[in-house]
Amino acid sequence: MDLRGPAITDRVWASLPYLLPLVDGVLFGEYLFRQFPALQIFLVPLAPLMVLNSGFFGLIVFFLIFLLVVRNSNINRFIRFNAMQAILLDIVLIICRVVLQILGPTLQGGLIIETLMNVVFLGMLAAVVYSVVQTVRGEYAEIPTISEAVHMQVR
C-alpha cells in the first residue's frame, strides 16, 4: 500500500459514493437472487439503504453528490473523481433499466431478459468492487470510457 497517496480519510470518503450504483444495481440481480437464495445474505447490510432509495431519495442523493462534491473544487480531486465515477456508473444503470423496460414486453421475461439482467448486475458489481478496492488502495480506478469521461469532468 502506498502511504504517500491520499489520506485514509480521503480513501473512505471516496469509497462511499459507490453505494449509489451498488444499491441501484441490486434490482438487476433479481433473477440471480432467485436462482441462488443464499446470495441474499449479502443484501442484509444494504437493506437500510435500499429502503431509503425508494421514490426520489436516490435522485436527491445523486444531485447532492454531483453538486456538493463533484463541483466543489475545495474537495480533494481523488474524492471528486470517485464521486463522479460512481455517478456515471449509476447513469449507465439508469440507461440499462430504460432499455430493459423497453425490451421487456417484447422478450416477455424469458431467458434473454434474465441473462441481460444478470450480466448488468454482475458487471456493475465487478465495477463497484474494483473501484472500491482501488480507492481503498489509494489509486484511481480506471474503467475504460467511464474514467476518461470522469477525467474530462473533474479538473
mmCIF file with all atom_site columns, N, CA, C and O in Angstrom, residues 16-29 43 45-54 57-58 90 93 97 121 124 128:
data_model
loop_
_atom_site.group_PDB
_atom_site.id
_atom_site.type_symbol
_atom_site.label_atom_id
_atom_site.label_alt_id
_atom_site.label_comp_id
_atom_site.label_asym_id
_atom_site.label_entity_id
_atom_site.label_seq_id
_atom_site.pdbx_PDB_ins_code
_atom_site.Cartn_x
_atom_site.Cartn_y
_atom_site.Cartn_z
_atom_site.occupancy
_atom_site.B_iso_or_equiv
_atom_site.pdbx_formal_charge
_atom_site.auth_seq_id
_atom_site.auth_comp_id
_atom_site.auth_asym_id
_atom_site.auth_atom_id
_atom_site.pdbx_PDB_model_num
ATOM 1   N N  . LEU A 1 16  ? -17.383 5.925   -0.456  1.00 0.00 ? 16  LEU A N  1
ATOM 2   C CA . LEU A 1 16  ? -18.808 5.992   -0.114  1.00 0.00 ? 16  LEU A CA 1
ATOM 3   C C  . LEU A 1 16  ? -19.753 6.221   -1.300  1.00 0.00 ? 16  LEU A C  1
ATOM 4   O O  . LEU A 1 16  ? -20.826 5.612   -1.341  1.00 0.00 ? 16  LEU A O  1
ATOM 5   N N  . PRO A 1 17  ? -19.414 7.070   -2.285  1.00 0.00 ? 17  PRO A N  1
ATOM 6   C CA . PRO A 1 17  ? -20.366 7.274   -3.393  1.00 0.00 ? 17  PRO A CA 1
ATOM 7   C C  . PRO A 1 17  ? -20.676 6.008   -4.196  1.00 0.00 ? 17  PRO A C  1
ATOM 8   O O  . PRO A 1 17  ? -21.696 5.949   -4.867  1.00 0.00 ? 17  PRO A O  1
ATOM 9   N N  . TYR A 1 18  ? -19.829 5.000   -4.097  1.00 0.00 ? 18  TYR A N  1
ATOM 10  C CA . TYR A 1 18  ? -20.085 3.760   -4.844  1.00 0.00 ? 18  TYR A CA 1
ATOM 11  C C  . TYR A 1 18  ? -21.275 2.990   -4.277  1.00 0.00 ? 18  TYR A C  1
ATOM 12  O O  . TYR A 1 18  ? -21.737 2.022   -4.880  1.00 0.00 ? 18  TYR A O  1
ATOM 13  N N  . LEU A 1 19  ? -21.779 3.423   -3.120  1.00 0.00 ? 19  LEU A N  1
ATOM 14  C CA . LEU A 1 19  ? -23.014 2.816   -2.599  1.00 0.00 ? 19  LEU A CA 1
ATOM 15  C C  . LEU A 1 19  ? -24.201 3.123   -3.510  1.00 0.00 ? 19  LEU A C  1
ATOM 16  O O  . LEU A 1 19  ? -25.134 2.330   -3.600  1.00 0.00 ? 19  LEU A O  1
ATOM 17  N N  . LEU A 1 20  ? -24.161 4.278   -4.178  1.00 0.00 ? 20  LEU A N  1
ATOM 18  C CA . LEU A 1 20  ? -25.264 4.677   -5.065  1.00 0.00 ? 20  LEU A CA 1
ATOM 19  C C  . LEU A 1 20  ? -25.475 3.667   -6.201  1.00 0.00 ? 20  LEU A C  1
ATOM 20  O O  . LEU A 1 20  ? -26.570 3.114   -6.329  1.00 0.00 ? 20  LEU A O  1
ATOM 21  N N  . PRO A 1 21  ? -24.463 3.352   -7.027  1.00 0.00 ? 21  PRO A N  1
ATOM 22  C CA . PRO A 1 21  ? -24.706 2.350   -8.079  1.00 0.00 ? 21  PRO A CA 1
ATOM 23  C C  . PRO A 1 21  ? -24.907 0.948   -7.512  1.00 0.00 ? 21  PRO A C  1
ATOM 24  O O  . PRO A 1 21  ? -25.635 0.146   -8.095  1.00 0.00 ? 21  PRO A O  1
ATOM 25  N N  . LEU A 1 22  ? -24.305 0.670   -6.364  1.00 0.00 ? 22  LEU A N  1
ATOM 26  C CA . LEU A 1 22  ? -24.486 -0.658  -5.768  1.00 0.00 ? 22  LEU A CA 1
ATOM 27  C C  . LEU A 1 22  ? -25.942 -0.872  -5.367  1.00 0.00 ? 22  LEU A C  1
ATOM 28  O O  . LEU A 1 22  ? -26.550 -1.894  -5.702  1.00 0.00 ? 22  LEU A O  1
ATOM 29  N N  . VAL A 1 23  ? -26.524 0.108   -4.690  1.00 0.00 ? 23  VAL A N  1
ATOM 30  C CA . VAL A 1 23  ? -27.922 -0.014  -4.249  1.00 0.00 ? 23  VAL A CA 1
ATOM 31  C C  . VAL A 1 23  ? -28.859 -0.006  -5.459  1.00 0.00 ? 23  VAL A C  1
ATOM 32  O O  . VAL A 1 23  ? -29.806 -0.795  -5.523  1.00 0.00 ? 23  VAL A O  1
ATOM 33  N N  . ASP A 1 24  ? -28.598 0.863   -6.434  1.00 0.00 ? 24  ASP A N  1
ATOM 34  C CA . ASP A 1 24  ? -29.451 0.908   -7.627  1.00 0.00 ? 24  ASP A CA 1
ATOM 35  C C  . ASP A 1 24  ? -29.308 -0.350  -8.478  1.00 0.00 ? 24  ASP A C  1
ATOM 36  O O  . ASP A 1 24  ? -30.247 -0.741  -9.170  1.00 0.00 ? 24  ASP A O  1
ATOM 37  N N  . GLY A 1 25  ? -28.159 -0.978  -8.430  1.00 0.00 ? 25  GLY A N  1
ATOM 38  C CA . GLY A 1 25  ? -27.908 -2.156  -9.262  1.00 0.00 ? 25  GLY A CA 1
ATOM 39  C C  . GLY A 1 25  ? -28.478 -3.442  -8.716  1.00 0.00 ? 25  GLY A C  1
ATOM 40  O O  . GLY A 1 25  ? -28.600 -4.436  -9.444  1.00 0.00 ? 25  GLY A O  1
ATOM 41  N N  . VAL A 1 26  ? -28.852 -3.458  -7.438  1.00 0.00 ? 26  VAL A N  1
ATOM 42  C CA . VAL A 1 26  ? -29.392 -4.682  -6.834  1.00 0.00 ? 26  VAL A CA 1
ATOM 43  C C  . VAL A 1 26  ? -30.647 -5.136  -7.566  1.00 0.00 ? 26  VAL A C  1
ATOM 44  O O  . VAL A 1 26  ? -30.905 -6.337  -7.692  1.00 0.00 ? 26  VAL A O  1
ATOM 45  N N  . LEU A 1 27  ? -31.404 -4.207  -8.104  1.00 0.00 ? 27  LEU A N  1
ATOM 46  C CA . LEU A 1 27  ? -32.616 -4.523  -8.869  1.00 0.00 ? 27  LEU A CA 1
ATOM 47  C C  . LEU A 1 27  ? -32.307 -5.516  -10.002 1.00 0.00 ? 27  LEU A C  1
ATOM 48  O O  . LEU A 1 27  ? -33.104 -6.406  -10.281 1.00 0.00 ? 27  LEU A O  1
ATOM 49  N N  . PHE A 1 28  ? -31.154 -5.366  -10.618 1.00 0.00 ? 28  PHE A N  1
ATOM 50  C CA . PHE A 1 28  ? -30.801 -6.228  -11.744 1.00 0.00 ? 28  PHE A CA 1
ATOM 51  C C  . PHE A 1 28  ? -30.418 -7.643  -11.303 1.00 0.00 ? 28  PHE A C  1
ATOM 52  O O  . PHE A 1 28  ? -30.353 -8.549  -12.120 1.00 0.00 ? 28  PHE A O  1
ATOM 53  N N  . GLY A 1 29  ? -30.163 -7.839  -10.017 1.00 0.00 ? 29  GLY A N  1
ATOM 54  C CA . GLY A 1 29  ? -29.806 -9.160  -9.516  1.00 0.00 ? 29  GLY A CA 1
ATOM 55  C C  . GLY A 1 29  ? -31.000 -10.012 -9.128  1.00 0.00 ? 29  GLY A C  1
ATOM 56  O O  . GLY A 1 29  ? -30.848 -11.094 -8.575  1.00 0.00 ? 29  GLY A O  1
ATOM 57  N N  . LEU A 1 43  ? -27.175 -8.912  0.832   1.00 0.00 ? 43  LEU A N  1
ATOM 58  C CA . LEU A 1 43  ? -28.057 -7.752  0.770   1.00 0.00 ? 43  LEU A CA 1
ATOM 59  C C  . LEU A 1 43  ? -28.391 -7.187  2.147   1.00 0.00 ? 43  LEU A C  1
ATOM 60  O O  . LEU A 1 43  ? -28.853 -6.053  2.249   1.00 0.00 ? 43  LEU A O  1
ATOM 61  N N  . PRO A 1 45  ? -26.601 -5.956  4.695   1.00 0.00 ? 45  PRO A N  1
ATOM 62  C CA . PRO A 1 45  ? -26.041 -4.643  5.059   1.00 0.00 ? 45  PRO A CA 1
ATOM 63  C C  . PRO A 1 45  ? -26.610 -3.495  4.219   1.00 0.00 ? 45  PRO A C  1
ATOM 64  O O  . PRO A 1 45  ? -26.601 -2.348  4.651   1.00 0.00 ? 45  PRO A O  1
ATOM 65  N N  . LEU A 1 46  ? -27.099 -3.797  3.023   1.00 0.00 ? 46  LEU A N  1
ATOM 66  C CA . LEU A 1 46  ? -27.639 -2.764  2.137   1.00 0.00 ? 46  LEU A CA 1
ATOM 67  C C  . LEU A 1 46  ? -29.122 -2.486  2.371   1.00 0.00 ? 46  LEU A C  1
ATOM 68  O O  . LEU A 1 46  ? -29.663 -1.535  1.821   1.00 0.00 ? 46  LEU A O  1
ATOM 69  N N  . ALA A 1 47  ? -29.770 -3.297  3.191   1.00 0.00 ? 47  ALA A N  1
ATOM 70  C CA . ALA A 1 47  ? -31.222 -3.192  3.380   1.00 0.00 ? 47  ALA A CA 1
ATOM 71  C C  . ALA A 1 47  ? -31.682 -1.788  3.791   1.00 0.00 ? 47  ALA A C  1
ATOM 72  O O  . ALA A 1 47  ? -32.630 -1.271  3.202   1.00 0.00 ? 47  ALA A O  1
ATOM 73  N N  . PRO A 1 48  ? -31.029 -1.131  4.765   1.00 0.00 ? 48  PRO A N  1
ATOM 74  C CA . PRO A 1 48  ? -31.497 0.217   5.117   1.00 0.00 ? 48  PRO A CA 1
ATOM 75  C C  . PRO A 1 48  ? -31.382 1.208   3.950   1.00 0.00 ? 48  PRO A C  1
ATOM 76  O O  . PRO A 1 48  ? -32.259 2.046   3.758   1.00 0.00 ? 48  PRO A O  1
ATOM 77  N N  . LEU A 1 49  ? -30.330 1.091   3.176   1.00 0.00 ? 49  LEU A N  1
ATOM 78  C CA . LEU A 1 49  ? -30.153 1.983   2.028   1.00 0.00 ? 49  LEU A CA 1
ATOM 79  C C  . LEU A 1 49  ? -31.161 1.679   0.928   1.00 0.00 ? 49  LEU A C  1
ATOM 80  O O  . LEU A 1 49  ? -31.621 2.589   0.239   1.00 0.00 ? 49  LEU A O  1
ATOM 81  N N  . MET A 1 50  ? -31.509 0.411   0.766   1.00 0.00 ? 50  MET A N  1
ATOM 82  C CA . MET A 1 50  ? -32.476 0.040   -0.266  1.00 0.00 ? 50  MET A CA 1
ATOM 83  C C  . MET A 1 50  ? -33.860 0.566   0.086   1.00 0.00 ? 50  MET A C  1
ATOM 84  O O  . MET A 1 50  ? -34.615 0.963   -0.790  1.00 0.00 ? 50  MET A O  1
ATOM 85  N N  . VAL A 1 51  ? -34.188 0.606   1.375   1.00 0.00 ? 51  VAL A N  1
ATOM 86  C CA . VAL A 1 51  ? -35.478 1.146   1.815   1.00 0.00 ? 51  VAL A CA 1
ATOM 87  C C  . VAL A 1 51  ? -35.509 2.654   1.560   1.00 0.00 ? 51  VAL A C  1
ATOM 88  O O  . VAL A 1 51  ? -36.487 3.195   1.060   1.00 0.00 ? 51  VAL A O  1
ATOM 89  N N  . LEU A 1 52  ? -34.416 3.325   1.891   1.00 0.00 ? 52  LEU A N  1
ATOM 90  C CA . LEU A 1 52  ? -34.341 4.775   1.677   1.00 0.00 ? 52  LEU A CA 1
ATOM 91  C C  . LEU A 1 52  ? -34.327 5.151   0.203   1.00 0.00 ? 52  LEU A C  1
ATOM 92  O O  . LEU A 1 52  ? -34.705 6.256   -0.158  1.00 0.00 ? 52  LEU A O  1
ATOM 93  N N  . ASN A 1 53  ? -33.875 4.248   -0.637  1.00 0.00 ? 53  ASN A N  1
ATOM 94  C CA . ASN A 1 53  ? -33.697 4.547   -2.061  1.00 0.00 ? 53  ASN A CA 1
ATOM 95  C C  . ASN A 1 53  ? -35.008 4.613   -2.838  1.00 0.00 ? 53  ASN A C  1
ATOM 96  O O  . ASN A 1 53  ? -35.025 4.951   -3.999  1.00 0.00 ? 53  ASN A O  1
ATOM 97  N N  . SER A 1 54  ? -36.102 4.307   -2.181  1.00 0.00 ? 54  SER A N  1
ATOM 98  C CA . SER A 1 54  ? -37.375 4.354   -2.893  1.00 0.00 ? 54  SER A CA 1
ATOM 99  C C  . SER A 1 54  ? -37.788 5.802   -3.141  1.00 0.00 ? 54  SER A C  1
ATOM 100 O O  . SER A 1 54  ? -37.432 6.709   -2.408  1.00 0.00 ? 54  SER A O  1
ATOM 101 N N  . PHE A 1 57  ? -35.552 9.721   -3.228  1.00 0.00 ? 57  PHE A N  1
ATOM 102 C CA . PHE A 1 57  ? -34.363 9.793   -2.389  1.00 0.00 ? 57  PHE A CA 1
ATOM 103 C C  . PHE A 1 57  ? -33.092 9.536   -3.190  1.00 0.00 ? 57  PHE A C  1
ATOM 104 O O  . PHE A 1 57  ? -32.098 10.245  -3.028  1.00 0.00 ? 57  PHE A O  1
ATOM 105 N N  . GLY A 1 58  ? -33.102 8.527   -4.056  1.00 0.00 ? 58  GLY A N  1
ATOM 106 C CA . GLY A 1 58  ? -31.936 8.222   -4.887  1.00 0.00 ? 58  GLY A CA 1
ATOM 107 C C  . GLY A 1 58  ? -31.576 9.380   -5.796  1.00 0.00 ? 58  GLY A C  1
ATOM 108 O O  . GLY A 1 58  ? -30.397 9.703   -5.981  1.00 0.00 ? 58  GLY A O  1
ATOM 109 N N  . ASP A 1 90  ? -23.901 4.921   -12.118 1.00 0.00 ? 90  ASP A N  1
ATOM 110 C CA . ASP A 1 90  ? -25.338 4.950   -11.858 1.00 0.00 ? 90  ASP A CA 1
ATOM 111 C C  . ASP A 1 90  ? -26.117 5.350   -13.115 1.00 0.00 ? 90  ASP A C  1
ATOM 112 O O  . ASP A 1 90  ? -27.183 4.804   -13.377 1.00 0.00 ? 90  ASP A O  1
ATOM 113 N N  . LEU A 1 93  ? -26.504 2.416   -15.257 1.00 0.00 ? 93  LEU A N  1
ATOM 114 C CA . LEU A 1 93  ? -27.577 1.559   -14.748 1.00 0.00 ? 93  LEU A CA 1
ATOM 115 C C  . LEU A 1 93  ? -28.950 2.098   -15.121 1.00 0.00 ? 93  LEU A C  1
ATOM 116 O O  . LEU A 1 93  ? -29.857 1.335   -15.451 1.00 0.00 ? 93  LEU A O  1
ATOM 117 N N  . ARG A 1 97  ? -31.702 0.192   -17.313 1.00 0.00 ? 97  ARG A N  1
ATOM 118 C CA . ARG A 1 97  ? -33.070 -0.008  -16.822 1.00 0.00 ? 97  ARG A CA 1
ATOM 119 C C  . ARG A 1 97  ? -34.092 0.419   -17.876 1.00 0.00 ? 97  ARG A C  1
ATOM 120 O O  . ARG A 1 97  ? -35.071 -0.282  -18.128 1.00 0.00 ? 97  ARG A O  1
ATOM 121 N N  . PHE A 1 121 ? -26.072 -6.836  -13.711 1.00 0.00 ? 121 PHE A N  1
ATOM 122 C CA . PHE A 1 121 ? -25.804 -6.897  -12.267 1.00 0.00 ? 121 PHE A CA 1
ATOM 123 C C  . PHE A 1 121 ? -24.357 -7.286  -11.985 1.00 0.00 ? 121 PHE A C  1
ATOM 124 O O  . PHE A 1 121 ? -23.666 -6.626  -11.201 1.00 0.00 ? 121 PHE A O  1
ATOM 125 N N  . MET A 1 124 ? -21.951 -4.515  -13.051 1.00 0.00 ? 124 MET A N  1
ATOM 126 C CA . MET A 1 124 ? -21.991 -3.408  -12.101 1.00 0.00 ? 124 MET A CA 1
ATOM 127 C C  . MET A 1 124 ? -21.267 -3.796  -10.814 1.00 0.00 ? 124 MET A C  1
ATOM 128 O O  . MET A 1 124 ? -20.475 -3.029  -10.279 1.00 0.00 ? 124 MET A O  1
ATOM 129 N N  . VAL A 1 128 ? -18.011 -1.870  -9.308  1.00 0.00 ? 128 VAL A N  1
ATOM 130 C CA . VAL A 1 128 ? -18.049 -1.246  -7.983  1.00 0.00 ? 128 VAL A CA 1
ATOM 131 C C  . VAL A 1 128 ? -16.982 -1.853  -7.072  1.00 0.00 ? 128 VAL A C  1
ATOM 132 O O  . VAL A 1 128 ? -16.251 -1.128  -6.395  1.00 0.00 ? 128 VAL A O  1
#
